[in-house]
Amino acid sequence: MGDLHARPRLADQVVARRHVIDGRACVVLHHVGSGRTVQVGAREWELLAAADGTRDVEGIALAAAREGGRARADDLRAFLAQLADAGFVVVGDAVDAPDPVGPAPCPPERPLAVLAGFTLHCDGGGACCRQFETVLFSPVEVARARATCPDVLDAGMQPRLGFLPERAAQRRGASAVALVDGACAYLDGAMRCRIHAAGGEAAKPLGCRLFPATFVDDGVCVRISAAVECACVLASLGRDGGANLVPASARTREDLPASADIVRLPETVRLTADRTASAAELHAWSAAVVASPAPADAVAWLLDAADRIERSGLTSADEAAAAPPAEGRAQDLLADVRAFHAGLERRAREAATWRSERDFARQAVTWLERATATLLANGLAGAPAVPLDASREAFYVRAAIFGHALALDEDVPLTRALRDRAIRLLLARAMGPLLAAAPSPIDRALREPIAVVDGTMRAQGLSLEPGRR
């Protein structure tokens, strides 16, 4: 890997997150590729922060000493060598990653298409601020948060106590806020946003203000849907009033915030291993699906839709028969669950070694692991044969298909994504009775199993796709 006596730095696949765990401050290094984590203390982090690829070991020791991270050169070499052996440290110049070259920006005149019939009633439970590995702030948002709430982790005076770069090797761009027992440091004890309380909604980071809205440009319009990753999304169904996903006056891309994350749908969508469709064809298919009556059984619909697409492409949006999966297909699903469960067991064990018991991410992974174990112990009978709530499951499917969420990963065919969502619903069905039977009151963010499954999988970078768990 090169000579550590040269200019060591954290690997590009390493992200650093500041945590306060049961009152103890530390920095957790996450290796995105392997999924491994390493905890370091304040002194060790100052050493690593100075290891930016521009200094040799002696230079790192001198730079870190100015911030209180003193170490002898020999001890520092041993520390860096240990991290290098684990793949966390490499040698080479630290260079800011170039801005990605993507598709042309969404035209300002592109019309908006918003998921109909949905408004959000936020329950104030803070689930969206507790389940993800971080909340990202732009440089302006960091400055605003520090000025609005200067006492939070004393970040008003010492920014690095509240924020670290999104990427360890990054020297510009977004910052990751510190987490206190897994929650954004700016949540108070009642799970309310201190920034919102002190400066109003407009003071919060844009991502927080837009959540749970998703934005996808499919070449015809910008589809705006809802990510079913928070209990309040499903609890909002059937209720009057509430907040729109975007202002009611918004008509075109120009009416959205300039920095809103609008994903471009690929021009060619993979349907199967050897069949594709155009973005326009997917647009028409998804519109037809959303306009069709809600399926009686969302799991059966997803599986049958995948089968139909494999046979004949995007030719039909008819509702599938509400029948249980065929035996052969059920075995394929259980094989995926079995492989997924092995990764979850590892995640749950690792989370228990360093995350607080109050950490929602730890709780959610534990419940997801229990749900997979139930399915494996009892087969598909481990999940109720009929939906726990058909309207919630139908909305979950409708929101995903309307928002093109199943077609954004070019490495995963649509048929595979449809089956993936069927498995997620089966896991939610298995989780429901487990949560209901819990001996003590559970976190209110856990009360909607579908949101627990979907939110945890994205927050923890989990996948049912073979080789990507």
Tab-separated table of C-alpha atoms in Angstrom:
chain	number	residue	atom	x	y	z
A	1	MET	CA	0.000	0.000	0.000
A	2	GLY	CA	3.021	2.267	0.044
A	3	ASP	CA	5.318	3.709	2.675
A	4	LEU	CA	3.613	5.021	5.799
A	5	HIS	CA	6.654	7.223	6.306
A	6	ALA	CA	5.426	9.158	3.270
A	7	ARG	CA	2.085	10.978	3.465
A	8	PRO	CA	-0.680	8.830	5.004
A	9	ARG	CA	-4.350	9.762	4.983
A	10	LEU	CA	-7.743	8.192	5.589
A	11	ALA	CA	-8.949	6.067	2.699
A	12	ASP	CA	-11.552	7.474	0.327
A	13	GLN	CA	-14.049	4.818	1.477
A	14	VAL	CA	-13.822	5.951	5.093
A	15	VAL	CA	-16.319	8.359	6.603
A	16	ALA	CA	-15.856	9.855	10.064
A	17	ARG	CA	-18.797	10.675	12.309
A	18	ARG	CA	-18.656	12.374	15.681
A	19	HIS	CA	-20.791	10.601	18.302
A	20	VAL	CA	-21.711	11.161	21.905
A	21	ILE	CA	-22.612	7.709	23.262
A	22	ASP	CA	-24.090	7.547	26.762
A	23	GLY	CA	-22.275	10.799	27.540
A	24	ARG	CA	-18.923	9.712	26.063
A	25	ALA	CA	-17.608	11.601	23.037
A	26	CYS	CA	-15.752	9.776	20.270
A	27	VAL	CA	-15.336	9.625	16.512
A	28	VAL	CA	-16.505	6.500	14.674
A	29	LEU	CA	-14.773	5.616	11.421
A	30	HIS	CA	-17.012	3.726	8.998
A	31	HIS	CA	-15.462	1.813	6.100
A	32	VAL	CA	-18.150	2.001	3.418
A	33	GLY	CA	-16.738	-0.929	1.456
A	34	SER	CA	-16.340	-3.503	4.229
A	35	GLY	CA	-18.940	-2.165	6.665
A	36	ARG	CA	-16.400	-2.259	9.495
A	37	THR	CA	-16.177	0.460	12.153
A	38	VAL	CA	-13.396	1.748	14.379
A	39	GLN	CA	-13.826	4.082	17.340
A	40	VAL	CA	-11.179	6.644	18.199
A	41	GLY	CA	-10.940	9.219	20.953
A	42	ALA	CA	-10.515	12.976	20.639
A	43	ARG	CA	-6.693	12.837	20.668
A	44	GLU	CA	-6.573	10.070	18.055
A	45	TRP	CA	-9.000	11.950	15.840
A	46	GLU	CA	-6.861	15.076	15.897
A	47	LEU	CA	-3.987	12.925	14.644
A	48	LEU	CA	-6.113	11.430	11.869
A	49	ALA	CA	-7.539	14.812	10.918
A	50	ALA	CA	-3.979	16.038	10.404
A	51	ALA	CA	-3.197	12.969	8.267
A	52	ASP	CA	-4.538	14.537	5.101
A	53	GLY	CA	-2.030	13.178	2.587
A	54	THR	CA	0.100	16.339	2.590
A	55	ARG	CA	2.258	15.572	5.652
A	56	ASP	CA	4.697	12.880	6.682
A	57	VAL	CA	4.391	11.316	10.142
A	58	GLU	CA	6.501	13.998	11.823
A	59	GLY	CA	4.406	16.701	10.143
A	60	ILE	CA	1.199	15.040	11.314
A	61	ALA	CA	2.465	14.972	14.886
A	62	LEU	CA	3.357	18.675	14.776
A	63	ALA	CA	0.023	19.706	13.188
A	64	ALA	CA	-2.023	17.620	15.615
A	65	ALA	CA	-0.147	18.964	18.614
A	66	ARG	CA	-1.543	22.422	17.862
A	67	GLU	CA	-5.045	20.979	18.397
A	68	GLY	CA	-4.170	18.938	21.467
A	69	GLY	CA	-3.467	15.639	19.704
A	70	ARG	CA	0.040	14.931	20.959
A	71	ALA	CA	1.819	11.669	20.137
A	72	ARG	CA	5.349	10.407	19.713
A	73	ALA	CA	6.296	9.684	16.110
A	74	ASP	CA	6.913	5.979	16.767
A	75	ASP	CA	3.530	5.573	18.477
A	76	LEU	CA	1.850	7.465	15.656
A	77	ARG	CA	3.453	5.187	13.048
A	78	ALA	CA	2.197	2.121	14.900
A	79	PHE	CA	-1.308	3.604	15.156
A	80	LEU	CA	-1.439	4.463	11.452
A	81	ALA	CA	-0.005	1.078	10.468
A	82	GLN	CA	-2.740	-0.680	12.437
A	83	LEU	CA	-5.425	1.300	10.623
A	84	ALA	CA	-3.669	0.717	7.301
A	85	ASP	CA	-3.778	-3.042	7.851
A	86	ALA	CA	-7.550	-2.745	8.284
A	87	GLY	CA	-7.902	-0.668	5.096
A	88	PHE	CA	-8.718	2.605	6.854
A	89	VAL	CA	-5.472	4.434	5.985
A	90	VAL	CA	-3.689	4.735	2.651
A	91	VAL	CA	-0.801	6.768	1.269
A	92	GLY	CA	-1.237	9.513	-1.279
A	93	ASP	CA	-2.178	13.083	-1.884
A	94	ALA	CA	-5.506	14.244	-0.530
A	95	VAL	CA	-7.376	15.662	-3.482
A	96	ASP	CA	-10.924	16.938	-3.428
A	97	ALA	CA	-13.067	14.705	-5.575
A	98	PRO	CA	-14.079	16.458	-8.784
A	99	ASP	CA	-17.674	17.433	-9.171
A	100	PRO	CA	-19.468	14.448	-10.688
A	101	VAL	CA	-20.308	14.612	-14.368
A	102	GLY	CA	-23.944	13.670	-14.595
A	103	PRO	CA	-26.857	14.255	-16.925
A	104	ALA	CA	-27.839	17.737	-17.974
A	105	PRO	CA	-29.582	19.668	-15.200
A	106	CYS	CA	-33.337	19.504	-15.045
A	107	PRO	CA	-34.779	22.267	-17.266
A	108	PRO	CA	-36.427	25.029	-15.218
A	109	GLU	CA	-39.646	24.688	-17.230
A	110	ARG	CA	-40.027	20.960	-16.490
A	111	PRO	CA	-43.526	20.479	-15.021
A	112	LEU	CA	-44.020	18.949	-11.590
A	113	ALA	CA	-46.205	15.910	-10.929
A	114	VAL	CA	-46.940	15.476	-7.220
A	115	LEU	CA	-48.219	12.280	-5.624
A	116	ALA	CA	-51.950	12.889	-5.323
A	117	GLY	CA	-53.955	12.572	-2.151
A	118	PHE	CA	-51.084	12.803	0.328
A	119	THR	CA	-50.201	15.456	2.873
A	120	LEU	CA	-47.850	15.013	5.813
A	121	HIS	CA	-48.785	15.218	9.468
A	122	CYS	CA	-45.432	15.293	11.263
A	123	ASP	CA	-45.754	13.634	14.666
A	124	GLY	CA	-42.696	15.353	16.143
A	125	GLY	CA	-41.141	12.005	17.042
A	126	GLY	CA	-37.853	12.853	15.375
A	127	ALA	CA	-37.535	9.488	13.615
A	128	CYS	CA	-36.141	11.115	10.477
A	129	CYS	CA	-33.433	12.752	12.622
A	130	ARG	CA	-32.516	9.555	14.467
A	131	GLN	CA	-32.377	6.676	12.021
A	132	PHE	CA	-29.776	7.851	9.515
A	133	GLU	CA	-25.996	7.713	9.901
A	134	THR	CA	-25.924	11.487	9.773
A	135	VAL	CA	-27.788	14.623	8.733
A	136	LEU	CA	-25.906	16.718	6.172
A	137	PHE	CA	-25.547	20.483	6.426
A	138	SER	CA	-24.258	22.807	3.709
A	139	PRO	CA	-21.592	25.354	4.754
A	140	VAL	CA	-24.268	28.048	5.071
A	141	GLU	CA	-26.491	25.715	7.106
A	142	VAL	CA	-23.585	24.896	9.432
A	143	ALA	CA	-22.993	28.587	10.043
A	144	ARG	CA	-26.703	29.196	10.652
A	145	ALA	CA	-27.009	26.288	13.110
A	146	ARG	CA	-23.932	27.401	15.042
A	147	ALA	CA	-25.239	30.968	15.257
A	148	THR	CA	-28.804	29.938	16.121
A	149	CYS	CA	-27.904	27.326	18.753
A	150	PRO	CA	-24.292	28.062	19.766
A	151	ASP	CA	-24.390	25.979	22.955
A	152	VAL	CA	-25.116	22.637	21.239
A	153	LEU	CA	-21.929	20.630	21.869
A	154	ASP	CA	-20.216	24.032	22.117
A	155	ALA	CA	-20.124	24.018	18.298
A	156	GLY	CA	-20.743	27.764	18.253
A	157	MET	CA	-17.176	28.234	19.473
A	158	GLN	CA	-15.599	25.014	18.165
A	159	PRO	CA	-17.196	23.898	14.889
A	160	ARG	CA	-15.411	20.531	14.789
A	161	LEU	CA	-17.224	19.479	17.984
A	162	GLY	CA	-20.527	19.628	16.130
A	163	PHE	CA	-19.550	18.846	12.545
A	164	LEU	CA	-17.095	16.783	10.519
A	165	PRO	CA	-16.648	16.664	6.726
A	166	GLU	CA	-19.120	14.406	4.928
A	167	ARG	CA	-16.128	12.428	3.611
A	168	ALA	CA	-12.980	12.034	5.678
A	169	ALA	CA	-10.698	13.004	2.769
A	170	GLN	CA	-12.950	15.899	1.750
A	171	ARG	CA	-11.894	19.485	2.250
A	172	ARG	CA	-15.016	21.269	1.031
A	173	GLY	CA	-18.730	20.694	0.639
A	174	ALA	CA	-21.289	19.311	3.079
A	175	SER	CA	-20.667	18.512	6.725
A	176	ALA	CA	-22.067	15.699	8.875
A	177	VAL	CA	-23.613	16.772	12.158
A	178	ALA	CA	-22.608	15.015	15.367
A	179	LEU	CA	-24.999	12.420	16.762
A	180	VAL	CA	-26.007	12.061	20.412
A	181	ASP	CA	-27.082	8.482	21.115
A	182	GLY	CA	-27.803	8.192	17.402
A	183	ALA	CA	-29.872	11.377	17.147
A	184	CYS	CA	-28.980	14.664	15.479
A	185	ALA	CA	-27.258	16.798	18.102
A	186	TYR	CA	-29.812	19.564	17.450
A	187	LEU	CA	-32.740	17.491	18.741
A	188	ASP	CA	-33.779	18.326	22.274
A	189	GLY	CA	-34.902	15.859	24.942
A	190	ALA	CA	-38.456	15.920	23.582
A	191	MET	CA	-37.155	15.049	20.096
A	192	ARG	CA	-37.910	18.551	18.810
A	193	CYS	CA	-35.533	20.465	16.542
A	194	ARG	CA	-33.715	23.214	18.425
A	195	ILE	CA	-32.894	25.008	15.172
A	196	HIS	CA	-36.581	25.093	14.229
A	197	ALA	CA	-37.560	26.317	17.695
A	198	ALA	CA	-34.978	29.103	17.712
A	199	GLY	CA	-34.977	30.207	14.073
A	200	GLY	CA	-38.149	28.852	12.481
A	201	GLU	CA	-38.561	26.167	9.835
A	202	ALA	CA	-36.578	28.128	7.250
A	203	ALA	CA	-33.480	27.886	9.463
A	204	LYS	CA	-33.333	24.085	9.200
A	205	PRO	CA	-31.186	22.300	6.587
A	206	LEU	CA	-32.910	21.950	3.220
A	207	GLY	CA	-32.898	18.160	3.416
A	208	CYS	CA	-34.827	18.301	6.684
A	209	ARG	CA	-37.331	20.753	5.240
A	210	LEU	CA	-37.963	18.639	2.141
A	211	PHE	CA	-38.138	15.203	3.815
A	212	PRO	CA	-39.904	12.866	2.998
A	213	ALA	CA	-40.296	14.227	-0.544
A	214	THR	CA	-38.350	12.546	-3.366
A	215	PHE	CA	-37.679	14.190	-6.740
A	216	VAL	CA	-37.087	12.284	-10.000
A	217	ASP	CA	-36.885	13.836	-13.460
A	218	ASP	CA	-38.081	11.234	-15.961
A	219	GLY	CA	-37.782	13.488	-19.004
A	220	VAL	CA	-41.505	14.215	-19.047
A	221	CYS	CA	-41.961	15.736	-15.610
A	222	VAL	CA	-40.434	15.839	-12.162
A	223	ARG	CA	-42.193	13.152	-10.159
A	224	ILE	CA	-42.499	14.168	-6.505
A	225	SER	CA	-43.340	11.298	-4.194
A	226	ALA	CA	-42.974	10.360	-0.528
A	227	ALA	CA	-40.306	8.070	0.905
A	228	VAL	CA	-42.018	5.682	3.326
A	229	GLU	CA	-39.187	5.827	5.847
A	230	CYS	CA	-40.863	7.489	8.800
A	231	ALA	CA	-43.877	6.392	10.839
A	232	CYS	CA	-45.615	9.730	10.341
A	233	VAL	CA	-45.805	9.141	6.562
A	234	LEU	CA	-48.087	6.129	6.996
A	235	ALA	CA	-49.880	7.654	9.981
A	236	SER	CA	-50.821	10.575	7.704
A	237	LEU	CA	-52.917	8.422	5.377
A	238	GLY	CA	-56.614	9.251	5.324
A	239	ARG	CA	-56.193	12.431	7.345
A	240	ASP	CA	-57.311	15.861	6.207
A	241	GLY	CA	-55.043	18.875	6.241
A	242	GLY	CA	-51.333	18.400	6.719
A	243	ALA	CA	-48.359	19.805	4.818
A	244	ASN	CA	-47.925	19.412	1.069
A	245	LEU	CA	-44.781	17.704	-0.188
A	246	VAL	CA	-44.028	20.961	-2.021
A	247	PRO	CA	-45.859	24.291	-1.922
A	248	ALA	CA	-49.225	24.097	-3.673
A	249	SER	CA	-48.175	26.982	-5.897
A	250	ALA	CA	-45.167	25.080	-7.308
A	251	ARG	CA	-45.695	24.203	-10.957
A	252	THR	CA	-42.255	23.719	-12.537
A	253	ARG	CA	-38.710	22.869	-11.544
A	254	GLU	CA	-38.030	26.611	-11.286
A	255	ASP	CA	-40.437	26.767	-8.331
A	256	LEU	CA	-38.336	24.303	-6.299
A	257	PRO	CA	-35.252	25.247	-4.263
A	258	ALA	CA	-32.209	25.527	-6.512
A	259	SER	CA	-30.274	22.950	-4.462
A	260	ALA	CA	-33.080	20.377	-4.258
A	261	ASP	CA	-31.687	16.928	-5.076
A	262	ILE	CA	-33.454	16.003	-8.317
A	263	VAL	CA	-32.407	12.563	-9.568
A	264	ARG	CA	-32.483	11.909	-13.303
A	265	LEU	CA	-34.126	8.669	-14.394
A	266	PRO	CA	-31.813	6.729	-16.760
A	267	GLU	CA	-32.849	7.059	-20.391
A	268	THR	CA	-32.783	3.272	-20.668
A	269	VAL	CA	-34.210	1.250	-17.784
A	270	ARG	CA	-33.231	-2.347	-17.131
A	271	LEU	CA	-36.342	-4.510	-16.803
A	272	THR	CA	-34.604	-7.906	-16.608
A	273	ALA	CA	-31.115	-9.244	-17.239
A	274	ASP	CA	-31.690	-8.999	-21.002
A	275	ARG	CA	-34.701	-6.714	-21.496
A	276	THR	CA	-34.827	-2.911	-21.325
A	277	ALA	CA	-37.344	-0.111	-21.775
A	278	SER	CA	-37.122	3.612	-22.364
A	279	ALA	CA	-37.760	6.175	-19.653
A	280	ALA	CA	-40.888	7.241	-21.570
A	281	GLU	CA	-42.204	3.663	-21.498
A	282	LEU	CA	-41.597	3.440	-17.752
A	283	HIS	CA	-43.352	6.791	-17.288
A	284	ALA	CA	-46.434	5.476	-19.094
A	285	TRP	CA	-46.380	2.145	-17.217
A	286	SER	CA	-46.073	3.732	-13.787
A	287	ALA	CA	-48.848	6.215	-14.582
A	288	ALA	CA	-51.121	3.316	-15.532
A	289	VAL	CA	-50.236	1.402	-12.357
A	290	VAL	CA	-50.952	4.389	-10.132
A	291	ALA	CA	-54.288	4.981	-11.881
A	292	SER	CA	-55.358	1.340	-11.375
A	293	PRO	CA	-57.366	0.176	-8.356
A	294	ALA	CA	-55.275	-0.543	-5.273
A	295	PRO	CA	-54.245	-4.216	-5.078
A	296	ALA	CA	-55.932	-6.396	-2.504
A	297	ASP	CA	-52.560	-7.897	-1.612
A	298	ALA	CA	-49.510	-5.771	-2.383
A	299	VAL	CA	-47.066	-8.667	-1.997
A	300	ALA	CA	-48.904	-10.782	-4.560
A	301	TRP	CA	-49.171	-7.781	-6.894
A	302	LEU	CA	-45.438	-7.060	-6.730
A	303	LEU	CA	-44.465	-10.651	-7.383
A	304	ASP	CA	-46.953	-11.095	-10.224
A	305	ALA	CA	-45.914	-7.763	-11.760
A	306	ALA	CA	-42.312	-8.979	-11.808
A	307	ASP	CA	-43.399	-12.217	-13.496
A	308	ARG	CA	-45.448	-10.356	-16.123
A	309	ILE	CA	-42.565	-8.030	-16.956
A	310	GLU	CA	-40.215	-10.983	-17.350
A	311	ARG	CA	-42.669	-12.578	-19.786
A	312	SER	CA	-43.756	-9.592	-21.829
A	313	GLY	CA	-42.180	-6.347	-20.643
A	314	LEU	CA	-44.162	-3.260	-19.670
A	315	THR	CA	-47.340	-4.337	-21.406
A	316	SER	CA	-49.852	-4.551	-18.603
A	317	ALA	CA	-50.702	-2.713	-15.420
A	318	ASP	CA	-53.632	-4.982	-14.570
A	319	GLU	CA	-54.077	-5.890	-10.943
A	320	ALA	CA	-52.607	-9.263	-10.053
A	321	ALA	CA	-54.695	-11.912	-8.392
A	322	ALA	CA	-54.462	-11.765	-4.617
A	323	ALA	CA	-52.902	-15.204	-4.286
A	324	PRO	CA	-49.956	-16.318	-2.161
A	325	PRO	CA	-46.605	-16.866	-3.885
A	326	ALA	CA	-46.078	-20.161	-5.648
A	327	GLU	CA	-43.938	-22.662	-3.726
A	328	GLY	CA	-40.913	-22.385	-6.003
A	329	ARG	CA	-41.030	-18.614	-5.893
A	330	ALA	CA	-41.449	-18.704	-2.107
A	331	GLN	CA	-38.238	-20.702	-1.783
A	332	ASP	CA	-36.386	-18.124	-3.874
A	333	LEU	CA	-37.656	-15.373	-1.569
A	334	LEU	CA	-36.583	-17.268	1.531
A	335	ALA	CA	-33.113	-17.803	0.070
A	336	ASP	CA	-32.777	-14.029	-0.222
A	337	VAL	CA	-34.031	-13.562	3.341
A	338	ARG	CA	-31.562	-16.164	4.623
A	339	ALA	CA	-28.586	-14.384	3.064
A	340	PHE	CA	-29.901	-11.011	4.247
A	341	HIS	CA	-30.295	-12.334	7.797
A	342	ALA	CA	-26.627	-13.300	8.040
A	343	GLY	CA	-25.623	-9.705	7.350
A	344	LEU	CA	-28.204	-8.375	9.798
A	345	GLU	CA	-26.892	-10.590	12.595
A	346	ARG	CA	-23.445	-9.111	12.087
A	347	ARG	CA	-24.852	-5.563	12.047
A	348	ALA	CA	-26.848	-6.172	15.230
A	349	ARG	CA	-23.821	-7.616	17.057
A	350	GLU	CA	-21.624	-4.735	15.976
A	351	ALA	CA	-24.227	-2.113	16.942
A	352	ALA	CA	-24.469	-3.635	20.430
A	353	THR	CA	-20.722	-3.131	20.949
A	354	TRP	CA	-20.805	0.644	20.621
A	355	ARG	CA	-24.264	2.109	20.084
A	356	SER	CA	-26.348	3.252	23.031
A	357	GLU	CA	-29.446	1.245	23.910
A	358	ARG	CA	-31.330	4.485	23.240
A	359	ASP	CA	-29.982	4.621	19.679
A	360	PHE	CA	-32.924	4.190	17.312
A	361	ALA	CA	-30.676	2.734	14.593
A	362	ARG	CA	-29.633	-0.047	16.986
A	363	GLN	CA	-33.235	-0.748	17.964
A	364	ALA	CA	-34.422	-0.826	14.345
A	365	VAL	CA	-31.686	-3.227	13.204
A	366	THR	CA	-32.536	-5.507	16.126
A	367	TRP	CA	-36.228	-5.629	15.187
A	368	LEU	CA	-35.400	-6.192	11.526
A	369	GLU	CA	-33.100	-9.067	12.481
A	370	ARG	CA	-35.898	-10.593	14.583
A	371	ALA	CA	-38.338	-10.297	11.683
A	372	THR	CA	-35.986	-12.117	9.314
A	373	ALA	CA	-35.416	-14.814	11.938
A	374	THR	CA	-39.193	-15.278	12.227
A	375	LEU	CA	-39.553	-15.754	8.478
A	376	LEU	CA	-36.692	-18.242	8.395
A	377	ALA	CA	-38.070	-20.203	11.349
A	378	ASN	CA	-41.619	-20.420	10.000
A	379	GLY	CA	-41.269	-19.951	6.253
A	380	LEU	CA	-43.611	-17.472	4.638
A	381	ALA	CA	-46.119	-18.501	7.287
A	382	GLY	CA	-43.974	-16.392	9.607
A	383	ALA	CA	-45.688	-13.379	8.075
A	384	PRO	CA	-49.472	-13.043	7.985
A	385	ALA	CA	-50.877	-14.319	4.684
A	386	VAL	CA	-52.966	-11.173	4.351
A	387	PRO	CA	-51.816	-7.571	4.877
A	388	LEU	CA	-51.821	-6.151	8.364
A	389	ASP	CA	-53.163	-2.984	6.730
A	390	ALA	CA	-53.889	-3.239	3.010
A	391	SER	CA	-54.188	0.532	2.584
A	392	ARG	CA	-50.712	1.128	4.013
A	393	GLU	CA	-49.132	-1.580	1.865
A	394	ALA	CA	-50.927	-0.279	-1.241
A	395	PHE	CA	-49.703	3.267	-0.541
A	396	TYR	CA	-46.152	1.981	-0.091
A	397	VAL	CA	-46.255	0.374	-3.548
A	398	ARG	CA	-48.000	3.359	-5.146
A	399	ALA	CA	-45.532	5.887	-3.740
A	400	ALA	CA	-42.523	3.837	-4.880
A	401	ILE	CA	-43.830	3.279	-8.399
A	402	PHE	CA	-45.078	6.838	-8.860
A	403	GLY	CA	-41.698	8.166	-7.743
A	404	HIS	CA	-39.747	5.730	-9.990
A	405	ALA	CA	-37.939	4.511	-6.852
A	406	LEU	CA	-37.649	0.983	-8.292
A	407	ALA	CA	-35.820	2.071	-11.457
A	408	LEU	CA	-33.096	4.413	-10.207
A	409	ASP	CA	-30.375	1.823	-9.553
A	410	GLU	CA	-29.008	0.880	-12.967
A	411	ASP	CA	-27.436	-2.272	-11.493
A	412	VAL	CA	-30.774	-3.665	-10.275
A	413	PRO	CA	-33.399	-4.697	-12.869
A	414	LEU	CA	-36.974	-3.591	-12.271
A	415	THR	CA	-38.111	-7.189	-11.795
A	416	ARG	CA	-35.560	-7.654	-9.030
A	417	ALA	CA	-36.608	-4.354	-7.405
A	418	LEU	CA	-40.268	-5.427	-7.439
A	419	ARG	CA	-39.414	-8.689	-5.683
A	420	ASP	CA	-37.211	-6.793	-3.251
A	421	ARG	CA	-40.198	-4.649	-2.213
A	422	ALA	CA	-42.321	-7.772	-1.805
A	423	ILE	CA	-39.756	-9.176	0.623
A	424	ARG	CA	-39.691	-5.897	2.528
A	425	LEU	CA	-43.450	-6.080	2.994
A	426	LEU	CA	-43.183	-9.695	4.169
A	427	LEU	CA	-40.591	-8.578	6.714
A	428	ALA	CA	-42.916	-5.786	7.851
A	429	ARG	CA	-45.749	-8.297	8.221
A	430	ALA	CA	-43.512	-10.498	10.352
A	431	MET	CA	-42.320	-7.539	12.416
A	432	GLY	CA	-45.815	-6.262	13.237
A	433	PRO	CA	-46.806	-9.016	15.703
A	434	LEU	CA	-43.339	-8.928	17.281
A	435	LEU	CA	-43.652	-5.212	18.026
A	436	ALA	CA	-47.220	-5.664	19.260
A	437	ALA	CA	-46.042	-8.326	21.704
A	438	ALA	CA	-43.127	-6.261	23.033
A	439	PRO	CA	-43.229	-6.367	26.872
A	440	SER	CA	-42.741	-2.636	27.411
A	441	PRO	CA	-43.745	0.513	25.550
A	442	ILE	CA	-41.741	0.852	22.363
A	443	ASP	CA	-40.386	3.958	20.709
A	444	ARG	CA	-43.249	5.566	18.793
A	445	ALA	CA	-41.039	5.685	15.692
A	446	LEU	CA	-41.314	1.863	15.596
A	447	ARG	CA	-45.082	1.734	15.363
A	448	GLU	CA	-45.186	1.450	11.559
A	449	PRO	CA	-43.257	-1.709	10.556
A	450	ILE	CA	-43.153	-0.835	6.833
A	451	ALA	CA	-41.396	2.443	7.612
A	452	VAL	CA	-39.009	0.685	10.014
A	453	VAL	CA	-37.979	-1.787	7.315
A	454	ASP	CA	-37.614	0.740	4.502
A	455	GLY	CA	-35.990	3.457	6.589
A	456	THR	CA	-33.522	1.080	8.218
A	457	MET	CA	-32.461	-0.454	4.938
A	458	ARG	CA	-31.599	2.903	3.392
A	459	ALA	CA	-30.161	4.387	6.582
A	460	GLN	CA	-27.889	1.398	7.185
A	461	GLY	CA	-27.016	0.826	3.525
A	462	LEU	CA	-28.623	-2.637	3.590
A	463	SER	CA	-29.624	-4.484	0.436
A	464	LEU	CA	-31.433	-7.688	-0.459
A	465	GLU	CA	-29.474	-7.798	-3.709
A	466	PRO	CA	-26.938	-10.673	-3.655
A	467	GLY	CA	-23.415	-9.402	-3.152
A	468	ARG	CA	-24.521	-5.953	-1.910
A	469	ARG	CA	-25.497	-6.628	1.681
